[in-house]
Short mmCIF file of C-alpha atoms in Angstrom, two decimals:
data_model
loop_
_atom_site.label_atom_id
_atom_site.label_comp_id
_atom_site.label_asym_id
_atom_site.label_seq_id
_atom_site.Cartn_x
_atom_site.Cartn_y
_atom_site.Cartn_z
CA MET A 8 161.13 92.07 237.24
CA HIS A 9 162.72 95.15 239.03
CA ILE A 10 160.61 97.71 240.27
CA PRO A 11 161.40 101.03 239.01
CA ASP A 12 161.22 104.57 240.78
CA GLY A 13 158.01 106.14 241.56
CA PHE A 14 156.03 102.93 242.08
CA LEU A 15 156.16 102.39 245.67
CA ALA A 16 154.85 104.38 248.53
CA PRO A 17 157.79 105.87 251.01
CA GLN A 18 156.08 103.62 254.01
CA ILE A 19 157.14 100.81 251.96
CA TRP A 20 160.60 101.72 250.20
CA LEU A 21 162.11 103.79 253.37
CA PRO A 22 161.92 100.63 255.87
CA ALA A 23 163.11 98.64 253.12
CA TRP A 24 166.19 100.56 252.56
CA GLY A 25 166.69 100.34 256.13
CA LEU A 26 166.23 96.64 256.40
CA ALA A 27 168.77 96.11 253.34
CA ALA A 28 171.33 98.02 254.74
CA GLY A 29 171.27 95.98 257.84
CA ALA A 30 171.21 93.08 255.30
CA TRP A 31 174.29 94.34 253.57
CA THR A 32 176.47 94.99 256.80
CA TRP A 33 175.43 91.30 257.81
CA ALA A 34 176.51 90.02 254.68
CA ALA A 35 179.76 92.01 254.35
CA ARG A 36 180.96 90.95 257.91
CA ASP A 37 183.25 88.00 257.37
CA LEU A 38 183.27 88.11 253.83
CA ARG A 39 186.79 87.09 253.75
CA ARG A 40 186.46 84.24 255.68
CA ARG A 41 183.48 82.90 253.69
CA LEU A 42 185.22 84.05 250.32
CA ASP A 43 188.42 82.53 249.32
CA GLU A 44 190.98 83.91 246.88
CA HIS A 45 190.00 81.59 244.11
CA ALA A 46 186.05 81.80 244.50
CA VAL A 47 186.60 85.98 243.79
CA PRO A 48 187.42 85.99 239.73
CA ARG A 49 184.53 82.99 239.38
CA LEU A 50 182.05 85.34 241.39
CA ALA A 51 182.98 88.57 239.65
CA MET A 52 182.32 86.40 236.20
CA LEU A 53 178.87 85.13 237.10
CA THR A 54 178.17 88.65 238.91
CA ALA A 55 178.90 89.85 235.36
CA LEU A 56 176.42 86.93 233.92
CA ALA A 57 173.78 87.72 236.40
CA TYR A 58 174.09 91.65 234.96
CA GLY A 59 173.91 90.31 231.40
CA LEU A 60 170.93 88.23 232.37
CA GLY A 61 168.99 91.16 233.59
CA LEU A 62 169.34 93.03 230.40
CA ILE A 63 167.90 90.32 227.85
CA MET A 64 164.37 90.42 227.86
CA VAL A 65 162.98 86.97 226.48
CA PRO A 66 159.57 87.13 224.85
CA LEU A 67 156.98 84.48 226.89
CA PRO A 68 153.61 82.97 225.07
CA GLY A 69 150.90 85.65 225.85
CA GLY A 70 152.75 88.81 224.69
CA SER A 71 154.47 89.56 227.92
CA SER A 72 158.32 89.29 228.41
CA GLY A 73 160.70 88.57 230.97
CA HIS A 74 164.24 87.89 232.12
CA LEU A 75 166.42 85.51 234.09
CA LEU A 76 168.20 86.47 237.10
CA GLY A 77 171.00 84.19 238.24
CA VAL A 78 170.47 84.66 241.86
CA ALA A 79 170.21 81.11 242.53
CA LEU A 80 173.44 79.69 240.71
CA LEU A 81 175.37 83.04 242.43
CA THR A 82 173.86 81.69 245.95
CA LEU A 83 174.62 77.66 245.57
CA LEU A 84 178.29 78.31 244.16
CA PHE A 85 179.38 81.18 246.61
CA GLY A 86 176.94 81.20 249.40
CA LEU A 87 174.21 83.33 250.92
CA ARG A 88 175.92 86.38 251.87
CA PRO A 89 178.25 86.85 249.08
CA ALA A 90 175.65 86.28 246.23
CA PHE A 91 173.53 88.99 248.26
CA LEU A 92 176.21 91.40 248.19
CA ALA A 93 176.86 90.66 244.47
CA TYR A 94 173.48 90.58 243.21
CA SER A 95 172.75 94.00 245.35
CA GLY A 96 175.39 95.27 243.12
CA VAL A 97 173.77 94.03 239.60
CA LEU A 98 170.61 95.90 240.68
CA ALA A 99 172.25 99.11 241.37
CA LEU A 100 174.26 99.11 238.06
CA GLN A 101 170.93 98.07 236.14
CA ALA A 102 169.19 100.90 237.97
CA LEU A 103 171.93 103.20 237.89
CA LEU A 104 173.01 102.60 233.72
CA PHE A 105 169.65 101.34 232.58
CA GLY A 106 167.06 102.70 234.53
CA ALA A 107 165.95 99.06 235.08
CA GLY A 108 164.84 99.30 238.76
CA GLY A 109 164.83 102.23 240.72
CA ILE A 110 167.12 103.48 243.54
CA THR A 111 164.31 104.19 246.02
CA ALA A 112 163.16 100.79 245.57
CA LEU A 113 166.79 99.14 245.12
CA GLY A 114 165.99 97.93 248.84
CA VAL A 115 162.86 96.24 248.13
CA ASN A 116 164.32 94.53 244.87
CA ALA A 117 167.54 93.21 246.69
CA LEU A 118 165.72 91.97 249.49
CA ALA A 119 163.09 90.27 247.26
CA LEU A 120 165.56 88.94 244.66
CA GLY A 121 168.75 88.65 246.46
CA LEU A 122 168.32 87.97 249.97
CA ILE A 123 164.38 86.15 250.10
CA GLY A 124 165.17 84.85 246.68
CA GLY A 125 168.68 83.42 247.58
CA ALA A 126 167.28 82.30 250.61
CA THR A 127 164.89 80.03 248.96
CA ALA A 128 167.32 78.64 246.47
CA GLN A 129 169.66 77.64 249.62
CA GLY A 130 166.71 76.29 251.72
CA LEU A 131 165.32 74.30 249.07
CA PHE A 132 168.56 72.74 247.83
CA ARG A 133 169.35 71.90 251.60
CA LEU A 134 166.16 69.78 251.90
CA LEU A 135 165.98 68.32 248.35
CA ARG A 136 169.85 67.31 248.17
CA PRO A 137 169.59 64.25 249.89
CA LEU A 138 167.25 63.03 247.45
CA HIS A 139 169.04 63.86 244.14
CA GLU A 140 171.47 66.70 243.86
CA GLU A 141 170.76 68.10 240.38
CA THR A 142 166.88 67.94 240.79
CA ALA A 143 167.43 69.97 243.97
CA VAL A 144 169.78 72.18 242.14
CA ALA A 145 166.90 73.10 239.31
CA LEU A 146 164.20 73.35 241.98
CA ALA A 147 166.19 75.90 244.41
CA ALA A 148 166.55 77.70 241.07
CA TRP A 149 162.87 77.52 239.88
CA GLY A 150 161.67 78.27 243.42
CA SER A 151 164.11 81.15 243.85
CA ILE A 152 162.36 82.80 240.89
CA MET A 153 159.11 81.98 242.20
CA VAL A 154 159.22 83.21 245.61
CA GLY A 155 161.10 86.72 244.54
CA ALA A 156 158.46 87.10 242.27
CA LEU A 157 155.62 86.17 244.67
CA VAL A 158 157.25 88.94 247.09
CA LEU A 159 157.47 91.50 244.41
CA ALA A 160 153.91 90.81 243.55
CA LEU A 161 152.41 91.32 247.08
CA VAL A 162 154.78 94.52 247.80
CA LEU A 163 153.42 95.73 244.05
CA GLY A 164 149.65 94.75 244.68
CA ALA A 165 149.65 96.50 248.34
CA GLN A 166 150.45 100.12 246.78
CA PRO A 167 147.17 100.71 245.84
CA TRP A 168 145.93 100.14 249.65
CA LEU A 169 148.65 101.67 251.12
CA ALA A 170 148.52 105.29 249.21
CA ARG A 171 145.67 107.03 247.47
CA ARG A 172 144.34 110.22 246.64
CA ALA A 173 141.27 111.95 247.81
CA ASP A 174 139.26 110.59 245.28
CA GLY A 175 140.65 107.01 246.20
CA THR A 176 142.42 106.61 243.16
CA PRO A 177 146.16 105.10 243.74
CA LEU A 178 148.99 107.49 244.11
CA PHE A 179 151.62 105.02 243.38
CA PHE A 180 151.07 101.52 241.15
CA PRO A 181 147.56 101.22 240.36
CA PHE A 182 147.07 97.37 240.16
CA ASP A 183 146.28 95.26 243.11
CA TRP A 184 146.86 91.42 244.11
CA SER A 185 144.37 90.24 241.48
CA ILE A 186 146.41 91.62 238.67
CA THR A 187 150.11 91.59 240.12
CA LEU A 188 149.60 88.02 241.56
CA PRO A 189 148.90 86.15 238.18
CA ALA A 190 151.12 89.05 235.86
CA LEU A 191 154.26 87.82 237.97
CA LEU A 192 153.52 84.39 239.01
CA LEU A 193 152.51 82.85 235.49
CA PRO A 194 155.29 84.22 233.43
CA HIS A 195 157.90 83.67 235.98
CA ALA A 196 156.76 79.93 236.23
CA LEU A 197 157.86 79.92 232.76
CA ILE A 198 161.01 82.02 233.27
CA GLY A 199 161.91 79.66 236.31
CA ILE A 200 162.21 76.64 233.89
CA GLY A 201 165.22 78.52 231.97
CA GLU A 202 166.55 79.79 235.13
CA ALA A 203 166.75 76.18 236.43
CA ALA A 204 168.16 75.12 233.30
CA LEU A 205 171.16 77.72 233.38
CA THR A 206 171.77 77.04 236.93
CA LEU A 207 171.98 73.53 236.50
CA LEU A 208 174.18 74.14 233.59
CA VAL A 209 176.76 76.39 235.60
CA TRP A 210 176.25 73.81 238.17
CA ARG A 211 177.42 70.73 236.37
CA HIS A 212 180.10 73.12 234.62
CA ALA A 213 181.35 73.94 238.30
CA ARG A 214 181.34 70.21 239.14
CA ARG A 215 183.32 69.16 236.43
CA ARG A 216 186.07 71.92 236.64
CA GLY A 217 186.29 70.91 240.23
CA TRP A 218 185.06 73.74 242.03
CA HIS A 219 185.45 71.97 245.40
CA ALA A 220 183.35 72.26 248.44
CA LEU A 221 180.11 73.61 246.33
CA PRO A 222 177.67 71.65 248.63
CA ALA A 223 179.47 73.59 251.56
CA ARG A 224 179.06 76.75 250.28
CA ALA A 225 175.88 76.17 249.58
CA GLN A 226 174.95 75.14 253.07
CA THR A 227 176.69 77.95 254.86
CA ALA A 228 175.27 81.07 254.87
CA MET B 24 91.49 126.01 222.28
CA THR B 25 92.86 123.14 220.44
CA ARG B 26 94.99 125.25 218.14
CA ARG B 27 96.46 127.02 221.28
CA ILE B 28 97.34 123.61 223.04
CA SER B 29 99.41 122.54 220.08
CA ARG B 30 101.51 125.65 219.85
CA LEU B 31 102.28 125.00 223.63
CA GLY B 32 103.16 121.51 222.89
CA LEU B 33 104.96 122.31 220.17
CA ALA B 34 107.15 125.35 222.19
CA TRP B 35 107.44 122.67 225.00
CA LEU B 36 108.88 119.94 222.55
CA ALA B 37 111.28 122.82 221.13
CA CYS B 38 112.53 123.75 224.43
CA LEU B 39 113.22 120.01 225.68
CA SER B 40 115.14 119.25 222.20
CA GLY B 41 118.34 120.88 223.55
CA THR B 42 118.13 118.60 226.62
CA VAL B 43 117.59 115.56 224.20
CA THR B 44 120.35 116.43 222.01
CA ALA B 45 122.75 116.65 224.97
CA HIS B 46 122.76 112.95 225.47
CA GLU B 47 124.40 112.57 221.92
CA VAL B 48 128.17 112.33 221.94
CA VAL B 49 129.40 114.23 219.02
CA LEU B 50 132.61 113.60 217.34
CA ASP B 51 134.87 116.28 215.94
CA MET B 52 138.19 115.51 214.22
CA THR B 53 141.02 118.20 213.67
CA MET B 54 144.53 117.47 212.34
CA THR B 55 146.84 119.08 215.18
CA PRO B 56 150.63 118.73 216.03
CA ALA B 57 150.95 116.40 219.27
CA ALA B 58 154.01 115.05 221.15
CA VAL B 59 154.49 111.29 220.73
CA LEU B 60 156.33 109.35 223.16
CA GLN B 61 157.65 105.75 222.56
CA LEU B 62 158.58 103.31 225.59
CA ARG B 63 160.22 100.63 225.01
CA TYR B 64 162.58 98.03 227.45
CA ALA B 65 166.24 98.39 227.30
CA ASP B 66 166.77 95.59 224.30
CA GLY B 67 164.34 97.52 222.01
CA GLN B 68 161.23 95.74 222.66
CA PRO B 69 158.16 97.83 222.56
CA PHE B 70 156.32 98.51 226.30
CA ALA B 71 153.09 97.47 224.46
CA PHE B 72 149.64 97.97 225.67
CA GLU B 73 150.50 98.91 229.36
CA ALA B 74 149.08 101.62 231.30
CA TYR B 75 150.12 105.31 231.60
CA GLU B 76 149.47 108.43 233.49
CA LEU B 77 150.62 111.97 232.25
CA TYR B 78 150.51 114.56 234.88
CA PRO B 79 151.03 118.45 233.91
CA GLY B 80 153.69 120.15 236.14
CA THR B 81 153.61 119.00 239.17
CA ALA B 82 149.74 118.53 239.44
CA ASP B 83 148.54 115.62 241.53
CA MET B 84 145.91 114.27 239.29
CA PRO B 85 146.74 113.06 235.87
CA ALA B 86 145.38 115.23 232.65
CA GLN B 87 145.72 111.87 230.64
CA VAL B 88 145.29 108.38 231.24
CA GLY B 89 145.34 105.19 228.72
CA ARG B 90 147.40 102.46 227.48
CA THR B 91 150.36 102.58 224.84
CA ASP B 92 149.91 101.03 221.51
CA ALA B 93 151.63 97.89 219.88
CA GLN B 94 154.62 100.01 219.25
CA GLY B 95 154.54 101.39 222.79
CA ARG B 96 153.54 104.77 221.92
CA LEU B 97 151.13 107.56 223.05
CA ALA B 98 150.38 110.77 221.73
CA PHE B 99 148.99 113.74 224.06
CA LEU B 100 148.54 117.71 223.17
CA PRO B 101 151.10 119.59 225.51
CA ASP B 102 148.43 122.77 225.02
CA GLY B 103 151.49 124.79 225.94
CA GLN B 104 152.52 123.27 229.02
CA ALA B 105 155.99 122.43 228.93
CA ASP B 106 156.76 120.27 231.85
CA TRP B 107 155.04 116.92 232.30
CA ARG B 108 155.74 113.95 234.06
CA LEU B 109 155.12 110.47 232.63
CA LYS B 110 154.33 107.38 234.55
CA ALA B 111 154.14 103.70 233.17
CA PHE B 112 153.14 100.91 234.54
CA ALA B 113 153.00 97.00 233.37
CA ALA B 114 151.42 94.73 235.94
CA ASP B 115 154.51 92.81 236.75
CA GLY B 116 156.48 95.84 238.04
CA HIS B 117 158.15 96.92 235.01
CA GLY B 118 157.70 100.68 234.23
CA LEU B 119 158.91 104.38 234.43
CA ASP B 120 158.36 107.51 236.37
CA ARG B 121 160.31 110.17 234.25
CA ARG B 122 159.78 113.98 233.81
CA LEU B 123 159.52 115.62 230.51
CA HIS B 124 160.38 118.79 229.06
CA ILE B 125 158.16 119.66 226.00
CA ALA B 126 159.95 122.23 224.00
CA PRO B 127 157.87 124.77 222.08
CA THR B 128 158.01 123.12 218.86
CA GLY B 129 156.95 120.11 220.07
CA ALA B 130 160.20 118.29 220.53
CA THR B 131 160.74 116.41 223.64
CA ALA B 132 164.13 117.23 225.38
CA ALA B 133 165.51 114.57 227.85
CA ALA B 134 162.50 112.12 226.96
CA SER B 135 164.80 109.07 226.46
CA THR B 136 167.88 107.88 228.36
CA ALA B 137 169.18 106.27 225.46
CA GLU B 138 169.52 109.03 223.26
CA ALA B 139 170.82 111.18 226.40
CA GLY B 140 174.62 109.90 226.94
CA LEU B 141 175.54 106.77 226.31
CA ASP B 142 174.24 104.47 224.14
CA HIS B 143 172.83 100.87 224.94
CA PHE B 144 175.98 98.87 224.06
CA ALA B 145 178.29 101.39 225.97
CA ARG B 146 176.57 101.09 229.14
CA VAL B 147 176.43 97.30 229.31
CA ILE B 148 180.40 97.56 228.29
CA LEU B 149 180.65 99.96 231.19
CA GLY B 150 178.71 98.17 233.67
CA LEU B 151 180.71 94.78 232.82
CA ALA B 152 183.79 96.94 233.52
CA LEU B 153 182.47 98.20 236.97
CA ILE B 154 181.69 94.70 238.39
CA LEU B 155 185.23 93.02 236.96
CA GLY B 156 187.21 96.32 238.36
CA GLY B 157 185.34 96.17 241.37
CA PHE B 158 185.82 92.47 241.83
CA GLY B 159 189.44 93.29 240.69
CA LEU B 160 190.06 95.60 243.58
CA TYR B 161 188.71 93.82 246.00
CA GLN B 162 191.16 91.10 245.20
CA ARG B 163 193.82 93.19 245.21
CA TYR B 164 192.79 94.92 248.61
CA ARG B 165 192.66 91.25 250.03
CA SER B 166 196.02 90.17 248.47
CA LYS B 167 197.72 92.88 250.47
CA GLN B 168 196.13 92.52 253.61
CA ARG B 169 197.17 89.07 253.23
CA LYS B 170 200.75 90.03 252.51
CA SER B 171 200.88 92.79 255.03
CA ALA B 172 199.38 90.15 257.95
CA PRO B 173 202.11 88.77 260.61
#
């Protein structure tokens, strides 16, 4: 689900880089206060897990494939800002080392998956936690995948309208919303189930190991 | 008179035959060397049945469009053109945009990031080392700051 280089028109990826730079600055502010020293090794370990998850393509029914992200578990365990920074680093490494996602598209990918996906996980968790904590974790993870996929589908599907050749053919990504929305949302509804299961597993482990103040972290940006 | 009309009719039909057959699609088959590109995901799964566009040099219009086969392959004839640009798209946003150099023998140079430089496993390890090393440096920096704080 990472957009590569050459798929986005400059009128999208340039402002997205500007927005992402602002968001990274915001996320890095007060990081020392938000992230205690005991949390740093755990964040490193789970960032490495997110990096690995993005490299394993899981075959899906219908012949397509996809991968988990790990954004929700980073956000719920460490808060939105550290998770956004960590996941942006993961995206940069995947782009530089594997060509999985582009450098020009890094701003869009980081905003859609790391910030909007993470904020969705945090918002759903806050909303649903009073009902049932573990259900809230699972739905937060599923929702983060779906909303991230939705944003990327909207951005990709807008490309044929944004930049065309003189003969009307798309200059960058050729598929519009009628194709990108089902192509991204249907497989990610399944991927989201895997993401929910993994996030719940890690969440339970964190609870058992006494990673205290988990809810507090999940509720503060 | 009847014979003259018949001759004129035959002559007209003979003239028309060229345009009538122009609508027929004719198939010629020749065996010739072609450049074959294979696209796959980093874990080895083929980039199968996905759309691609091939651009010669710096052209804005593709010279060839189509879909990869079940093994993620596509074949094309460079026709002496050395520099190409390949764009391949999956509808879910996966794909690539890569410049290729086709050597005169037909072998592609720098067509595969996997073969140029580190192999897949080495890049996985390098990524993990950068993540853990980066966090380690951050932790060390914080620890130093805490110690130097009054």
